[in-house]
Short mmCIF file of C-alpha atoms in Angstrom, two decimals:
data_model
loop_
_atom_site.label_atom_id
_atom_site.label_comp_id
_atom_site.label_asym_id
_atom_site.label_seq_id
_atom_site.Cartn_x
_atom_site.Cartn_y
_atom_site.Cartn_z
CA MET R 1188 -47.42 195.03 -82.72
CA THR R 1189 -45.41 192.76 -85.00
CA ILE R 1190 -46.22 189.08 -85.35
CA GLU R 1191 -42.90 188.17 -83.74
CA LEU R 1192 -43.65 190.27 -80.65
CA PHE R 1193 -47.19 188.87 -80.47
CA ILE R 1194 -45.85 185.30 -80.49
CA MET R 1195 -43.12 186.14 -77.96
CA ILE R 1196 -45.62 187.65 -75.50
CA THR R 1197 -47.86 184.61 -75.92
CA GLY R 1198 -44.92 182.33 -75.19
CA VAL R 1199 -43.81 184.18 -72.07
CA LEU R 1200 -47.35 184.39 -70.66
CA SER R 1201 -47.96 180.70 -71.39
CA ILE R 1202 -44.75 179.61 -69.66
CA LEU R 1203 -45.42 181.78 -66.60
CA PHE R 1204 -49.00 180.53 -66.37
CA GLY R 1205 -47.91 176.93 -66.87
CA LEU R 1206 -45.25 177.18 -64.16
CA SER R 1207 -47.80 178.74 -61.81
CA LEU R 1208 -50.22 175.84 -62.30
CA THR R 1209 -47.61 173.09 -62.02
CA THR R 1210 -45.65 174.42 -59.03
CA ARG R 1211 -48.41 175.70 -56.74
CA ASN R 1212 -50.31 173.48 -54.34
CA LEU R 1213 -53.41 173.06 -56.51
CA ALA R 1214 -55.64 170.09 -57.28
CA TYR R 1215 -53.66 167.62 -59.36
CA PRO R 1216 -55.80 168.02 -62.55
CA TYR R 1217 -54.30 171.49 -62.87
CA ARG R 1218 -50.92 169.85 -63.41
CA PHE R 1219 -52.21 168.66 -66.79
CA LEU R 1220 -53.42 172.16 -67.65
CA GLY R 1221 -50.11 173.63 -66.58
CA MET R 1222 -48.16 171.23 -68.79
CA THR R 1223 -50.44 172.18 -71.70
CA TYR R 1224 -49.50 175.84 -71.32
CA LEU R 1225 -45.81 174.97 -70.96
CA ILE R 1226 -46.04 173.17 -74.32
CA ILE R 1227 -47.76 176.19 -75.88
CA GLY R 1228 -45.14 178.50 -74.39
CA TYR R 1229 -42.17 176.48 -75.58
CA GLY R 1230 -43.68 176.16 -79.05
CA SER R 1231 -44.18 179.94 -79.15
CA ILE R 1232 -40.56 180.60 -78.17
CA VAL R 1233 -39.28 178.25 -80.89
CA SER R 1234 -41.59 179.93 -83.43
CA PHE R 1235 -40.20 183.30 -82.36
CA MET R 1236 -36.67 181.97 -82.94
CA LEU R 1237 -37.68 180.78 -86.40
CA LEU R 1238 -39.25 184.07 -87.44
CA ASN R 1239 -36.24 186.07 -86.28
CA ASN R 1240 -33.69 183.56 -87.63
CA TYR R 1241 -32.25 183.01 -84.15
CA ILE R 1242 -32.55 179.32 -85.00
CA LEU R 1243 -29.41 179.78 -87.12
CA GLU R 1244 -27.47 180.52 -83.94
CA TYR R 1245 -29.13 177.68 -82.04
CA PRO R 1246 -29.97 175.10 -84.74
CA HIS R 1247 -30.51 172.29 -82.25
CA PHE R 1248 -33.84 173.90 -81.28
CA LEU R 1249 -35.19 173.23 -84.78
CA LEU R 1250 -38.32 170.99 -84.65
CA THR R 1251 -37.82 170.30 -80.92
CA ALA R 1252 -41.34 171.55 -80.08
CA SER R 1253 -43.04 169.45 -82.75
CA PRO R 1254 -43.55 166.15 -80.84
CA PHE R 1255 -44.85 167.88 -77.71
CA HIS R 1256 -47.78 169.41 -79.59
CA TYR R 1257 -49.23 165.89 -79.75
CA LEU R 1258 -49.54 166.06 -75.94
CA ALA R 1259 -51.67 169.22 -75.75
CA GLY R 1260 -54.92 167.42 -76.63
CA PRO R 1261 -54.46 164.51 -74.17
CA PHE R 1262 -53.40 166.86 -71.35
CA ASN R 1263 -56.50 169.01 -71.89
CA TYR R 1264 -58.65 165.89 -71.88
CA PHE R 1265 -57.12 164.56 -68.65
CA PHE R 1266 -57.52 167.96 -67.01
CA VAL R 1267 -61.27 168.01 -67.61
CA LEU R 1268 -61.71 164.27 -66.94
CA PHE R 1269 -60.09 164.36 -63.50
CA LEU R 1270 -61.45 167.79 -62.64
CA LEU R 1271 -65.07 166.67 -63.11
CA ASN R 1272 -64.41 163.29 -61.50
CA PRO R 1273 -61.96 163.87 -58.61
CA HIS R 1274 -62.23 160.25 -57.37
CA LYS R 1275 -61.07 158.78 -60.65
CA LYS R 1276 -57.72 156.99 -60.62
CA TRP R 1277 -55.07 156.84 -63.31
CA GLU R 1278 -55.37 153.73 -65.46
CA LYS R 1279 -52.72 152.03 -67.54
CA ARG R 1280 -54.75 152.35 -70.73
CA TYR R 1281 -54.48 156.14 -70.51
CA TRP R 1282 -50.87 155.78 -71.69
CA LEU R 1283 -52.29 154.97 -75.14
CA HIS R 1284 -53.04 158.68 -75.54
CA PHE R 1285 -49.29 159.32 -75.73
CA ILE R 1286 -48.63 157.00 -78.68
CA PRO R 1287 -48.71 159.81 -81.33
CA PHE R 1288 -46.14 161.76 -79.29
CA ALA R 1289 -43.87 158.72 -78.93
CA LEU R 1290 -44.08 157.82 -82.63
CA HIS R 1291 -43.31 161.35 -83.77
CA LEU R 1292 -40.42 161.58 -81.31
CA LEU R 1293 -38.94 158.36 -82.66
CA GLU R 1294 -39.51 159.62 -86.19
CA LEU R 1295 -37.45 162.75 -85.51
CA MET R 1296 -34.64 161.11 -83.55
CA PRO R 1297 -32.38 160.74 -86.64
CA PHE R 1298 -32.82 164.47 -87.27
CA TYR R 1299 -32.12 165.41 -83.64
CA VAL R 1300 -28.74 163.63 -83.63
CA LEU R 1301 -27.52 165.46 -86.75
CA PRO R 1302 -24.70 167.98 -86.29
CA GLY R 1303 -25.77 171.57 -85.83
CA GLU R 1304 -24.17 172.64 -89.12
CA MET R 1305 -26.30 170.20 -91.11
CA LYS R 1306 -29.46 171.47 -89.44
CA LYS R 1307 -28.34 175.02 -90.18
CA GLU R 1308 -27.83 174.20 -93.85
CA MET R 1309 -31.30 172.65 -94.07
CA TYR R 1310 -32.87 175.76 -92.60
CA LEU R 1311 -30.89 178.04 -94.90
CA ILE R 1312 -32.52 176.24 -97.83
CA VAL R 1313 -35.88 177.04 -96.22
CA LEU R 1314 -34.97 180.72 -95.94
CA GLU R 1315 -34.16 180.89 -99.64
CA HIS R 1316 -37.74 179.89 -100.46
CA LYS R 1317 -39.64 181.57 -97.62
CA ASN R 1318 -41.05 184.35 -99.83
CA THR R 1319 -42.35 182.02 -102.53
CA HIS R 1320 -45.46 179.89 -102.72
CA ASP R 1321 -43.34 176.75 -102.81
CA SER R 1322 -41.88 177.46 -99.36
CA LEU R 1323 -40.01 174.39 -98.17
CA TYR R 1324 -40.64 175.01 -94.47
CA TYR R 1325 -43.95 173.16 -94.40
CA GLN R 1326 -42.57 170.60 -96.85
CA MET R 1327 -39.59 169.61 -94.72
CA THR R 1328 -39.55 165.84 -94.40
CA ASP R 1329 -37.33 164.28 -91.78
CA GLY R 1330 -39.52 161.26 -91.16
CA LEU R 1331 -42.59 159.60 -92.58
CA PHE R 1332 -44.52 162.85 -93.06
CA SER R 1333 -43.69 166.46 -93.83
CA TYR R 1334 -43.91 169.14 -91.16
CA ARG R 1335 -47.11 170.49 -92.73
CA VAL R 1336 -48.77 167.07 -92.64
CA HIS R 1337 -47.92 166.75 -88.95
CA LEU R 1338 -49.48 170.15 -88.29
CA ILE R 1339 -52.66 168.97 -90.02
CA LEU R 1340 -52.68 165.76 -87.98
CA LYS R 1341 -52.20 167.74 -84.76
CA SER R 1342 -55.07 170.05 -85.68
CA VAL R 1343 -57.38 167.11 -86.39
CA GLN R 1344 -56.31 165.47 -83.13
CA SER R 1345 -57.01 168.68 -81.19
CA ILE R 1346 -60.46 169.03 -82.79
CA ILE R 1347 -61.32 165.44 -81.77
CA TYR R 1348 -60.17 166.02 -78.20
CA SER R 1349 -62.16 169.27 -78.03
CA LEU R 1350 -65.31 167.41 -79.05
CA VAL R 1351 -64.61 164.66 -76.51
CA ILE R 1352 -64.16 167.28 -73.77
CA PHE R 1353 -67.46 168.87 -74.76
CA ARG R 1354 -69.16 165.48 -74.37
CA LEU R 1355 -67.73 165.23 -70.86
CA CYS R 1356 -69.28 168.57 -69.91
CA GLN R 1357 -72.52 168.17 -71.87
CA PRO R 1358 -74.60 166.44 -69.13
CA ILE R 1359 -74.01 169.38 -66.78
CA LEU R 1360 -74.27 172.16 -69.35
CA LYS R 1361 -77.73 170.90 -70.30
CA SER R 1362 -78.98 171.59 -66.75
CA ARG R 1363 -78.22 175.30 -66.51
CA SER R 1364 -80.77 175.85 -63.73
CA GLY R 1365 -79.56 173.04 -61.45
CA ASN R 1366 -77.64 173.40 -58.19
CA LEU R 1367 -74.69 171.48 -59.61
CA PHE R 1368 -74.40 174.03 -62.42
CA SER R 1369 -74.81 177.05 -60.16
CA ARG R 1370 -72.09 175.88 -57.72
CA ASN R 1371 -69.63 175.50 -60.60
CA ARG R 1372 -70.88 178.29 -62.84
CA LEU R 1373 -67.55 180.03 -63.36
CA LEU R 1374 -65.68 176.78 -63.94
CA LEU R 1375 -68.24 175.59 -66.49
CA ARG R 1376 -68.32 178.97 -68.22
CA TRP R 1377 -64.56 178.74 -68.58
CA LEU R 1378 -64.69 175.20 -69.98
CA ALA R 1379 -67.44 176.18 -72.43
CA PHE R 1380 -65.52 179.32 -73.52
CA ASP R 1381 -62.28 177.36 -73.85
CA PHE R 1382 -64.04 174.71 -75.96
CA CYS R 1383 -65.48 177.33 -78.33
CA MET R 1384 -62.14 179.12 -78.70
CA LYS R 1385 -60.14 175.94 -79.24
CA LEU R 1386 -62.58 174.44 -81.71
CA THR R 1387 -62.79 177.69 -83.69
CA GLY R 1388 -59.04 178.16 -83.58
CA TYR R 1389 -58.21 174.62 -84.67
CA LEU R 1390 -60.70 174.75 -87.53
CA LEU R 1391 -59.16 178.01 -88.76
CA VAL R 1392 -55.66 176.53 -88.43
CA LEU R 1393 -56.76 173.44 -90.35
CA GLY R 1394 -58.12 175.60 -93.18
CA TYR R 1395 -54.95 177.70 -93.14
CA LEU R 1396 -52.76 174.59 -93.48
CA ILE R 1397 -54.88 172.97 -96.18
CA PHE R 1398 -54.95 176.10 -98.36
CA TYR R 1399 -51.48 177.33 -97.34
CA PHE R 1400 -49.91 177.07 -100.78
CA SER R 1401 -52.83 179.01 -102.31
CA LEU R 1402 -52.34 181.99 -100.00
CA SER R 1403 -50.31 185.09 -100.70
CA SER R 1404 -46.97 185.56 -98.97
CA PHE R 1405 -48.55 188.11 -96.61
CA LEU R 1406 -51.33 185.72 -95.53
CA GLN R 1407 -48.86 182.87 -95.15
CA THR R 1408 -46.97 184.94 -92.59
CA THR R 1409 -49.85 186.62 -90.74
CA GLY R 1410 -51.79 183.35 -90.63
CA MET R 1411 -49.37 182.09 -87.99
CA ILE R 1412 -51.35 184.15 -85.47
CA LEU R 1413 -54.13 181.55 -85.75
CA PHE R 1414 -51.92 179.04 -83.90
CA PHE R 1415 -51.95 181.24 -80.79
CA ILE R 1416 -55.31 183.03 -80.90
CA ASP R 1417 -57.07 180.60 -78.50
CA SER R 1418 -54.31 181.07 -75.90
CA ILE R 1419 -54.60 184.85 -76.07
CA MET R 1420 -58.39 184.64 -75.70
CA SER R 1421 -57.94 182.38 -72.66
CA PHE R 1422 -55.61 184.93 -71.04
CA ILE R 1423 -58.20 187.65 -71.62
CA PHE R 1424 -60.84 185.43 -69.97
CA PHE R 1425 -58.51 184.88 -66.98
CA LEU R 1426 -57.96 188.64 -66.76
CA PHE R 1427 -61.68 189.24 -66.27
CA ASN R 1428 -62.11 186.16 -64.05
CA PRO R 1429 -59.05 186.11 -61.75
CA LYS R 1430 -60.65 183.54 -59.42
CA LEU R 1431 -59.73 180.89 -61.99
CA LEU R 1432 -56.05 181.54 -61.26
CA GLN R 1433 -56.64 180.15 -57.77
CA GLY R 1434 -57.31 176.69 -59.21
CA LEU R 1435 -61.04 176.26 -58.54
CA LYS R 1436 -62.13 172.79 -57.49
CA TRP R 1437 -65.18 170.96 -58.76
CA LEU R 1438 -68.00 171.24 -56.18
CA PRO R 1439 -70.61 168.45 -56.03
CA SER R 1440 -74.28 169.24 -55.55
CA ALA R 1441 -75.17 170.57 -52.11
CA HIS R 1442 -78.29 168.38 -52.06
CA GLY R 1443 -78.90 164.75 -52.60
CA ASN R 1444 -79.76 161.42 -51.01
CA ARG R 1445 -76.84 159.16 -50.13
CA ASN R 1446 -79.05 156.14 -50.82
CA MET R 1447 -79.22 157.24 -54.47
CA ILE R 1448 -75.43 157.00 -54.91
CA PRO R 1449 -74.26 153.69 -56.44
CA ALA R 1450 -72.23 151.54 -54.05
CA ASN R 1451 -69.35 151.29 -56.53
CA SER R 1452 -69.23 155.02 -57.30
CA GLY R 1453 -66.21 155.59 -55.05
CA ILE R 1454 -67.86 158.66 -53.47
CA PRO R 1455 -67.16 158.82 -49.72
CA ASP R 1456 -69.90 159.39 -47.15
CA THR R 1457 -69.04 163.00 -46.31
CA PRO R 1458 -71.09 166.08 -45.35
CA GLU R 1459 -71.01 167.02 -49.05
CA PHE R 1460 -73.56 164.22 -49.58
CA PRO R 1461 -76.04 164.57 -46.69
CA GLN R 1462 -78.78 162.02 -46.27
CA ASP R 1463 -81.57 164.42 -47.11
CA PRO R 1464 -85.04 163.12 -47.93
CA PRO R 1465 -86.29 163.41 -51.52
CA GLU R 1466 -88.04 166.59 -52.48
CA LEU R 1467 -91.84 166.93 -52.38
CA ALA R 1468 -93.64 167.54 -55.63
CA THR R 1469 -96.66 169.85 -55.79
CA ASN R 1470 -99.01 166.84 -55.59
CA GLY R 1471 -97.39 165.59 -52.36
CA THR R 1472 -95.46 162.69 -53.92
CA LEU R 1473 -91.78 162.10 -53.30
CA VAL R 1474 -89.45 162.78 -56.21
CA PRO R 1475 -85.66 162.39 -56.34
CA ASN R 1476 -83.43 165.43 -56.31
CA VAL R 1477 -82.71 166.46 -59.92
CA ASP R 1478 -79.24 167.83 -59.22
CA HIS R 1479 -78.14 164.65 -57.52
CA GLU R 1480 -79.52 162.49 -60.32
CA LEU R 1481 -77.45 164.58 -62.71
CA TYR R 1482 -74.35 164.01 -60.58
CA ILE R 1483 -74.97 160.26 -60.55
CA GLN R 1484 -75.41 160.22 -64.32
CA LEU R 1485 -72.13 162.07 -64.72
CA GLU R 1486 -70.38 159.67 -62.32
CA GLN R 1487 -71.65 156.62 -64.20
CA TYR R 1488 -70.76 158.30 -67.50
CA MET R 1489 -67.18 158.79 -66.33
CA GLN R 1490 -66.90 155.19 -65.12
CA GLN R 1491 -68.08 153.76 -68.42
CA GLU R 1492 -65.60 155.91 -70.37
CA GLN R 1493 -68.13 156.45 -73.14
CA PRO R 1494 -66.47 159.60 -74.53
CA TYR R 1495 -63.26 157.84 -75.58
#
């Protein structure tokens, strides 16, 4: 399988998966995940056009995917944030996450309004140097920073968001034997797997970009696979766990005392939170339910917004 075909398949699968998540009647956090895969898919299609020089026929597609990559990290973060805390409402300060996207979009606006012939000429210059170590593709500068610098910034941003997402899941992952963990085992396994793949992938991409000009021409080309490896691994995980395609919802603990829930938690008094008595310890004393305490800690953690 050639690199071009690999990237094309990744793009098509990502777009189909993204459309499935955004158009079906699923919990609204999955809209964020769907938009993430649409961004990955569109970026893959544009990369395919670049590798096959189709961009010369459609030069207006050049660099159009670049600003949207700044949205992948925030969308992943919002997916996990609202999935683990379904009662959380959108706040105005969340728009701050989109500042990098807006700045990069404004930065590229002068380039976007150029005639197609000028964009074509710029890319032809890139093609003349694509087989040399001083390839101009990653050095293209149509704003404050070169394309390569933006890729590094996006990788660093994605690594930060991956670590923040891990902190969101950490209180639950620590209690692997609890009821809260067991009721959401598949969902948490997916989040943990996705975190490991993304963090590994972004670190490899960051190293690839930093040492790009020290690599051979072969490694410069084949290294592009690193940009898509986490998506392919996610598709493989979905293949072996098809229940995830149904849009699993976060299930609260089946046990717990309603009196232990803070009044301002926003959690309704439903059968999911029965007024069960505390559990009995071996010595006969009353102890609070561990799973419910964990849920309360997570709820308070979300409210305080400590991760960001």
